[in-house]
Amino acid sequence: QVQLVESGGGLVQAGGSLRLSCAASGRTFSRDAMGWFRQAPGKEREFVAAINWSGGGTYYTDSVAGRFTISRDNAKNTVYLQMNSLKPEDTAVYYCAAAKDGVAGTALLEYDYWGQGTQVTVSS
């Protein structure tokens, strides 16, 4: 059974940092692209960051570029999202996702597997 399990969310003050992890199991993800998305209350799920299968290409939405860093450890089947200088508008449920074709896209439909999400709340 394929599973993506996110962890590391929580409550943090504005300006603080969090590191999200996404542990994959049930298949080998080393050739998959991995992405992070988020969904705030009343809003659609949106792209945050993605990394290709080798880790050589990373992509960010403009609002997090320079503050967030996506990385992966294929030996551990894990992808990370380091979030610095957090803002209240970063508050959302964060989801990780895997794309079997290895292409780090920005659209939800490009991803084949999804985690259940982890809540990130940034207080002002």
GROMACS .gro file of C-alpha atoms in nm, residues 44-113:
model
   70
   44GLU     CA    1  -0.828   2.592  -0.316
   45ARG     CA    2  -0.523   2.373  -0.276
   46GLU     CA    3  -0.221   2.550  -0.424
   47PHE     CA    4   0.129   2.464  -0.531
   48VAL     CA    5   0.411   2.551  -0.292
   49ALA     CA    6   0.728   2.374  -0.407
   50ALA     CA    7   0.850   2.077  -0.609
   51ILE     CA    8   1.169   1.883  -0.665
   52ASN     CA    9   1.255   1.651  -0.949
   53TRP     CA   10   1.359   1.290  -0.897
   54SER     CA   11   1.730   1.361  -0.874
   55GLY     CA   12   1.699   1.668  -0.657
   56GLY     CA   13   1.874   1.871  -0.924
   57GLY     CA   14   1.573   2.088  -1.001
   58THR     CA   15   1.360   2.275  -0.751
   59TYR     CA   16   1.064   2.506  -0.809
   60TYR     CA   17   0.873   2.743  -0.585
   61THR     CA   18   0.568   2.958  -0.597
   62ASP     CA   19   0.660   3.325  -0.583
   63SER     CA   20   0.518   3.383  -0.237
   64VAL     CA   21   0.758   3.137  -0.071
   65ALA     CA   22   1.068   3.172  -0.290
   66GLY     CA   23   1.365   3.270  -0.077
   67ARG     CA   24   1.194   3.157   0.245
   68PHE     CA   25   1.117   2.788   0.182
   69THR     CA   26   1.354   2.514   0.069
   70ILE     CA   27   1.252   2.174  -0.063
   71SER     CA   28   1.495   1.884  -0.046
   72ARG     CA   29   1.489   1.505  -0.058
   73ASP     CA   30   1.679   1.206   0.071
   74ASN     CA   31   1.612   0.919  -0.166
   75ALA     CA   32   1.789   0.671   0.060
   76LYS     CA   33   1.527   0.748   0.323
   77ASN     CA   34   1.235   0.789   0.081
   78THR     CA   35   1.174   1.126   0.244
   79VAL     CA   36   1.117   1.479   0.120
   80TYR     CA   37   1.149   1.790   0.334
   81LEU     CA   38   1.020   2.145   0.331
   82GLN     CA   39   1.221   2.388   0.539
   83MET     CA   40   1.008   2.694   0.605
   84ASN     CA   41   1.173   3.010   0.738
   85SER     CA   42   1.045   3.361   0.803
   86LEU     CA   43   0.693   3.228   0.830
   87LYS     CA   44   0.401   3.465   0.786
   88PRO     CA   45   0.039   3.438   0.900
   89GLU     CA   46  -0.062   3.393   0.536
   90ASP     CA   47   0.139   3.068   0.531
   91THR     CA   48  -0.123   2.915   0.761
   92ALA     CA   49  -0.269   2.610   0.588
   93VAL     CA   50  -0.276   2.234   0.575
   94TYR     CA   51   0.036   2.124   0.390
   95TYR     CA   52   0.029   1.817   0.169
   96CYS     CA   53   0.307   1.627   0.002
   97ALA     CA   54   0.255   1.452  -0.328
   98ALA     CA   55   0.445   1.223  -0.565
   99ALA     CA   56   0.450   1.225  -0.946
  100LYS     CA   57   0.546   0.892  -1.106
  101ASP     CA   58   0.674   1.053  -1.425
  102GLY     CA   59   0.951   1.230  -1.237
  103VAL     CA   60   0.846   1.572  -1.364
  104ALA     CA   61   0.824   1.842  -1.098
  105GLY     CA   62   0.503   2.013  -1.204
  106THR     CA   63   0.291   2.276  -1.038
  107ALA     CA   64  -0.056   2.135  -1.110
  108LEU     CA   65  -0.243   1.903  -0.876
  109LEU     CA   66  -0.337   1.672  -1.162
  110GLU     CA   67   0.028   1.598  -1.233
  111TYR     CA   68   0.064   1.411  -0.903
  112ASP     CA   69  -0.039   1.050  -0.847
  113TYR     CA   70  -0.010   1.002  -0.472
   0.00000   0.00000   0.00000
